[in-house]
Short mmCIF file of C-alpha atoms and ligand atoms in Angstrom, two decimals:
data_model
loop_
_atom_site.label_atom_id
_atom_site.label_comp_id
_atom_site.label_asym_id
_atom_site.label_seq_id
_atom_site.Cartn_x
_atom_site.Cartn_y
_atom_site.Cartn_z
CA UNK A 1 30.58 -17.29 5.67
CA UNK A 2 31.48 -15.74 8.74
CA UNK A 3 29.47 -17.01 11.69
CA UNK A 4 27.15 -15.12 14.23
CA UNK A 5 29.00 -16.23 17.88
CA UNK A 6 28.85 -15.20 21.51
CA UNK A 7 30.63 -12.14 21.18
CA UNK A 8 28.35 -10.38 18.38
CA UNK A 9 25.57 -11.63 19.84
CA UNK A 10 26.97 -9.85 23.04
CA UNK A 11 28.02 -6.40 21.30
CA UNK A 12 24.51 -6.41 19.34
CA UNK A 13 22.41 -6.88 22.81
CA UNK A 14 24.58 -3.13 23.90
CA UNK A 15 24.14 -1.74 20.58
CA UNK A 16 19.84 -2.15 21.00
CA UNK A 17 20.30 -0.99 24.64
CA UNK A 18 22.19 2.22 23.44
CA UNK A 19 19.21 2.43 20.76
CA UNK A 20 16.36 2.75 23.26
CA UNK A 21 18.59 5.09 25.59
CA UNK A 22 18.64 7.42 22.38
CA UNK A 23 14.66 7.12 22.37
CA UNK A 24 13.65 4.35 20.06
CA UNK A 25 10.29 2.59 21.78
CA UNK A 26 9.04 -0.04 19.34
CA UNK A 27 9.83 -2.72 20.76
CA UNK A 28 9.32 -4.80 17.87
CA UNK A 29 12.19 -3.06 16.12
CA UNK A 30 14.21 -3.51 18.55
CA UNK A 31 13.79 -6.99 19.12
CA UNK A 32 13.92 -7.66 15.07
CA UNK A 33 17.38 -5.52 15.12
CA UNK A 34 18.55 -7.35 18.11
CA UNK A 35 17.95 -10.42 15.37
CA UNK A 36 20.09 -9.35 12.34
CA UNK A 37 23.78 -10.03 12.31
CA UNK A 38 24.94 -6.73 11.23
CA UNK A 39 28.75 -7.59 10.82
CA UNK A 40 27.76 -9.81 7.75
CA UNK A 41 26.66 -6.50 6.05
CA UNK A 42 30.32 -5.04 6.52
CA UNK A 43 33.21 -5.71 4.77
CA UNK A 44 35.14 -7.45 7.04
CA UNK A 45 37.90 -4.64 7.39
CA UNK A 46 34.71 -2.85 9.27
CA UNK A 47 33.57 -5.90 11.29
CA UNK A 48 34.88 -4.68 14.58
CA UNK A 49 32.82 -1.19 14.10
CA UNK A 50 29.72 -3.16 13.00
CA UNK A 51 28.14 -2.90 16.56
CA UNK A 52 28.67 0.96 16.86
CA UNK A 53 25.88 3.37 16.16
CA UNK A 54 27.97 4.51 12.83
CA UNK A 55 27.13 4.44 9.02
CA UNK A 56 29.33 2.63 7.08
CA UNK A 57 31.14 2.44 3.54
CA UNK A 58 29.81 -0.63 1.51
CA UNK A 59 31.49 0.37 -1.94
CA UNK A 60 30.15 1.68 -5.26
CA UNK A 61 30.08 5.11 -3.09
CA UNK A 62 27.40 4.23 -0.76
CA UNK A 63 26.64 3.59 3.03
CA UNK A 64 25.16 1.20 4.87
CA UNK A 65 22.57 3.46 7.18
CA UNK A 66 23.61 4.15 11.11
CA UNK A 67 22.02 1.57 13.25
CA UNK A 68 19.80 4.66 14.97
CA UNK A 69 18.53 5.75 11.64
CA UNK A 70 17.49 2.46 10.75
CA UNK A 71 15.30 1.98 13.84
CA UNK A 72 14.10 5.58 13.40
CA UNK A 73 12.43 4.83 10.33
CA UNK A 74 11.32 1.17 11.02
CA UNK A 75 9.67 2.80 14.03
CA UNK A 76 8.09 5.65 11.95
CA UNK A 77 6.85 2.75 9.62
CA UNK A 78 4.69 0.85 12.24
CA UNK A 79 5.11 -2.13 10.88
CA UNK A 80 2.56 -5.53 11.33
CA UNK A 81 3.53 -8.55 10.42
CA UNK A 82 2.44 -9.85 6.59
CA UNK A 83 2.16 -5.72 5.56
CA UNK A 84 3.55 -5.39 1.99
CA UNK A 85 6.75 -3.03 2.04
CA UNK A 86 8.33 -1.33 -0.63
CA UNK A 87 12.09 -0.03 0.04
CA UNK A 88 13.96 2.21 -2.27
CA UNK A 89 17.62 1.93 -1.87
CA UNK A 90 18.59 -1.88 -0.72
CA UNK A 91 22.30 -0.73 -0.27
CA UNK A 92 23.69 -3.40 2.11
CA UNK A 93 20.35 -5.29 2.59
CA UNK A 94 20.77 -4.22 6.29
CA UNK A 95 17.18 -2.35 6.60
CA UNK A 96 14.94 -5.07 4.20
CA UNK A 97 16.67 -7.54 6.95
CA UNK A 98 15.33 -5.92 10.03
CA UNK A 99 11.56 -5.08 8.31
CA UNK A 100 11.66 -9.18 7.45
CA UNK A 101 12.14 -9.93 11.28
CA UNK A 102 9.27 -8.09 11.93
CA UNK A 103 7.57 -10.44 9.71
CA UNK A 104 6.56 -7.96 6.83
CA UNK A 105 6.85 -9.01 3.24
CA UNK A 106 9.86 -6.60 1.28
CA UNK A 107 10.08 -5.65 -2.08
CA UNK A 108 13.42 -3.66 -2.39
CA UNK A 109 14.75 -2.11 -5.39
CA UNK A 110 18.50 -1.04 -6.15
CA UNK A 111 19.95 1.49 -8.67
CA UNK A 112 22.97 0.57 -8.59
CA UNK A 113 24.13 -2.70 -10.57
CA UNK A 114 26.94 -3.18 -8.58
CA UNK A 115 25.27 -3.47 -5.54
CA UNK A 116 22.28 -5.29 -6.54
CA UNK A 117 24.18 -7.79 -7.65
CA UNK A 118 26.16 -7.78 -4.53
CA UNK A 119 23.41 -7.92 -1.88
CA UNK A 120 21.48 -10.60 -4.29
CA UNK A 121 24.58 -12.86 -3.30
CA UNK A 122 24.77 -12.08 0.06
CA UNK A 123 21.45 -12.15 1.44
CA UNK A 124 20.01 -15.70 0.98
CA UNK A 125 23.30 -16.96 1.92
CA UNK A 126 22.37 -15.98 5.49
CA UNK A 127 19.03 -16.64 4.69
CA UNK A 128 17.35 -13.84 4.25
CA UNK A 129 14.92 -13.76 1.15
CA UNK A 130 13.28 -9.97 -0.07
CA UNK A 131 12.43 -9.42 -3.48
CA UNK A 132 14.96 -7.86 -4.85
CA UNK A 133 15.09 -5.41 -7.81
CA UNK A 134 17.37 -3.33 -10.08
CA UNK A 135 16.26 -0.19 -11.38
CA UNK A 136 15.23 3.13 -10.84
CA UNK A 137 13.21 3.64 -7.26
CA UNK A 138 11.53 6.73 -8.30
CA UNK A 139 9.11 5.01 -10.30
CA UNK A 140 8.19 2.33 -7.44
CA UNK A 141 6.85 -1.12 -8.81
CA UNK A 142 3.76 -0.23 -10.61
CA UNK A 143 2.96 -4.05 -10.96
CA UNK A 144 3.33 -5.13 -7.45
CA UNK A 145 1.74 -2.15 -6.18
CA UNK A 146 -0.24 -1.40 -3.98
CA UNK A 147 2.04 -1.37 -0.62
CA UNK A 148 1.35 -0.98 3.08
CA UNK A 149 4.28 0.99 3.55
CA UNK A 150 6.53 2.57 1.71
CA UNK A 151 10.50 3.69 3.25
CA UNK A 152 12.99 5.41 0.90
CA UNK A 153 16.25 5.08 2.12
CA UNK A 154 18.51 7.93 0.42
CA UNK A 155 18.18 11.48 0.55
CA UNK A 156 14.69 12.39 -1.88
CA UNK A 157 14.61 16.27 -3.26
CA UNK A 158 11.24 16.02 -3.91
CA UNK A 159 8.37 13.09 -2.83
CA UNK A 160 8.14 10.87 -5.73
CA UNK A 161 4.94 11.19 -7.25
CA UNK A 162 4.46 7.69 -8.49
CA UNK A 163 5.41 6.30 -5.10
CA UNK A 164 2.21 7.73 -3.12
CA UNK A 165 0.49 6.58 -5.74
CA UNK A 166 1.50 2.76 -4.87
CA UNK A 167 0.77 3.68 -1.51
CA UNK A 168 -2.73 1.79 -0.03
CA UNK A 169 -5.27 4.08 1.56
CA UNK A 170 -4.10 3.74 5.34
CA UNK A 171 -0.79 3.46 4.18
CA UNK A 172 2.65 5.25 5.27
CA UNK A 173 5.14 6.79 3.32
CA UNK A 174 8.80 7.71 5.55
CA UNK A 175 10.80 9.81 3.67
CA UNK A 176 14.43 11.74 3.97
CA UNK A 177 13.66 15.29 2.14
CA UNK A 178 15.94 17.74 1.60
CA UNK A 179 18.93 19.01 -0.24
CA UNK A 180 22.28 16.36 -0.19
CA UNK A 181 23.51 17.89 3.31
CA UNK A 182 20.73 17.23 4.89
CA UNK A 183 17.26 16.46 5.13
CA UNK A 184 13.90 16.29 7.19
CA UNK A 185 12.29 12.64 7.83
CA UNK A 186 9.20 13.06 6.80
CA UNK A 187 6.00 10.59 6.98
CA UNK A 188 3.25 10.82 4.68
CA UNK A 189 -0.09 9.14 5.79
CA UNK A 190 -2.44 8.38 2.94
CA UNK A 191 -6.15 8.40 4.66
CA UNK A 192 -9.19 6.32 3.80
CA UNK A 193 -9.95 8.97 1.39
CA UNK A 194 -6.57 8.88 0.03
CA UNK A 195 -5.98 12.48 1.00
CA UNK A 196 -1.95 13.03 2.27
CA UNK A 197 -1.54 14.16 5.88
CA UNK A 198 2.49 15.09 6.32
CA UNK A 199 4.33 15.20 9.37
CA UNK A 200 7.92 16.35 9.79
CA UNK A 201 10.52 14.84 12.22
CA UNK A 202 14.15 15.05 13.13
CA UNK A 203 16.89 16.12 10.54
CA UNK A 204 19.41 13.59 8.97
CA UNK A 205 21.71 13.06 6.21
CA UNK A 206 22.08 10.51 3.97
CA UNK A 207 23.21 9.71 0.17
CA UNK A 208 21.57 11.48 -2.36
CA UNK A 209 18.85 9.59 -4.31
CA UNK A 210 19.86 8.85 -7.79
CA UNK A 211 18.02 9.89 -11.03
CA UNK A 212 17.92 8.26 -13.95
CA UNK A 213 21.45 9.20 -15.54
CA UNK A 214 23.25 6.97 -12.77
CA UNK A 215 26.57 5.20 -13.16
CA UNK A 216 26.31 1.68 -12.83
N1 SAH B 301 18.88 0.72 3.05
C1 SAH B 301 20.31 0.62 2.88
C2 SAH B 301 21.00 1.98 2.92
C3 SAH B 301 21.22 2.40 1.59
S1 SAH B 301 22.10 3.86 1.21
C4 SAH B 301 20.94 -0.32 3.86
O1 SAH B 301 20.24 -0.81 4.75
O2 SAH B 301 22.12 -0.59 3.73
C5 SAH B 301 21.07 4.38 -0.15
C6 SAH B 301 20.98 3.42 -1.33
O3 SAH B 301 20.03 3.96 -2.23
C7 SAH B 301 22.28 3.27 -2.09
O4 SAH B 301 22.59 1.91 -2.21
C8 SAH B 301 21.96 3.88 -3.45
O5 SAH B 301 22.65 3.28 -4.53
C9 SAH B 301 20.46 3.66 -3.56
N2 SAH B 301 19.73 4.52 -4.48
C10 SAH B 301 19.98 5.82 -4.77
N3 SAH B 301 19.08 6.28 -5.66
C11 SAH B 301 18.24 5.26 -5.94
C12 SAH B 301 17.12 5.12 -6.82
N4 SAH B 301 16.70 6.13 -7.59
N5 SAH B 301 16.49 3.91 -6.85
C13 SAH B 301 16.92 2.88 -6.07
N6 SAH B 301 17.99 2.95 -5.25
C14 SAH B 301 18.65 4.13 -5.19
#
């Protein structure tokens, strides 16, 4: 396994200074981003782009998310340590990564087979440990529900229904919606009554989420 030395550690430190230029203020993302060794995501082909603000190809099709988009929706999640967070679309295992430095408890699910089985290897290996699932992310995790927070990391045409319903009252729901080229972040705040308040933010694009037909 490829190591984390002086010179990643020195490329990461401008890469979290670039991110709070571009407007990111939680600190605590940045610090937990300024934690994960992002090159051990990458193929190693990539690993000298691994500290630019650029998504990447992991295989099966997919990306690993920009670095900005990453802390855009970790900040939009407003996570506290111990919270319960569900993440659709583990890709690389890049994003789970950063929520577990900020001491939050992940349960990430994967619809690709592929993948899954490829981030399953990789991550305790550099010892990270989310719970990690294969299947379909619309549907959530009925039995491990309810979560804090909920973050769906490819592109959503609709909100999934039976995800706000694993959401806890007081709970937050951050969301890509939109057609494939490009979508609104979107949070959805579930009150104490467990009415939805939605608020839209900047536009961005990522892969589509995948239905139930997928190619594994
Ligand atoms: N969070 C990832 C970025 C993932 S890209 C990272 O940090 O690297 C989006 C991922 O969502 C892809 O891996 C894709 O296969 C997965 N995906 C798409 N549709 C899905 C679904 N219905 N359920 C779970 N995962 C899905």
């Amino acid at each position: 396994m490829e190591q984390d030395n002086y010179r990643h550690k020195g490329l990461r430190k401008r890469l979290i200074d670039s991110l709070r230029e571009k407007g990111i203020k939680d600190e605590n993302v940045l610090r937990a981003m300024n934690k994960v060794p992002r090159h051990l995501f990458l193929d190693s082909s990539f690993l000298e782009f691994a500290y630019q603000d650029k998504a990447f190809p992991i295989g099966s099709g997919q990306t690993i998310s920009q670095p900005y988009t990453v802390a855009y929706q970790s900040e939009l999640l407003q996570v506290k340590p111990e919270e319960k967070i569900l993440e659709i679309g583990t890709g690389s295992g890049y994003q789970s990564c950063v929520l577990l430095e900020m001491g939050a408890k992940v349960y990430t699910i994967e619809r690709q087979k592929h993948l899954y089985e490829k981030t399953k290897a990789l991550l305790p290996q550099i010892r990270y440990f989310p719970k990690m699932f294969y299947g379909d992310g619309y549907k959530g995790l009925p039995a491990f529900a309810p979560f804090d927070k909920i973050i769906i990391t490819a592109a959503a045409a609709d909100i999934p229904k039976p995800l706000l319903d694993q959401l806890k009252p007081g709970g937050i729901l951050v969301v890509p919606v939109g057609p494939p080229d490009l979508q609104v972040m979107v949070t959805l705040h579930k009150n104490k009554e467990g009415e939805i308040v939605r608020t839209a933010h900047d536009t961005f694009r990522f892969v589509p989420m995948l239905g139930n037909k997928a190619k594994d």
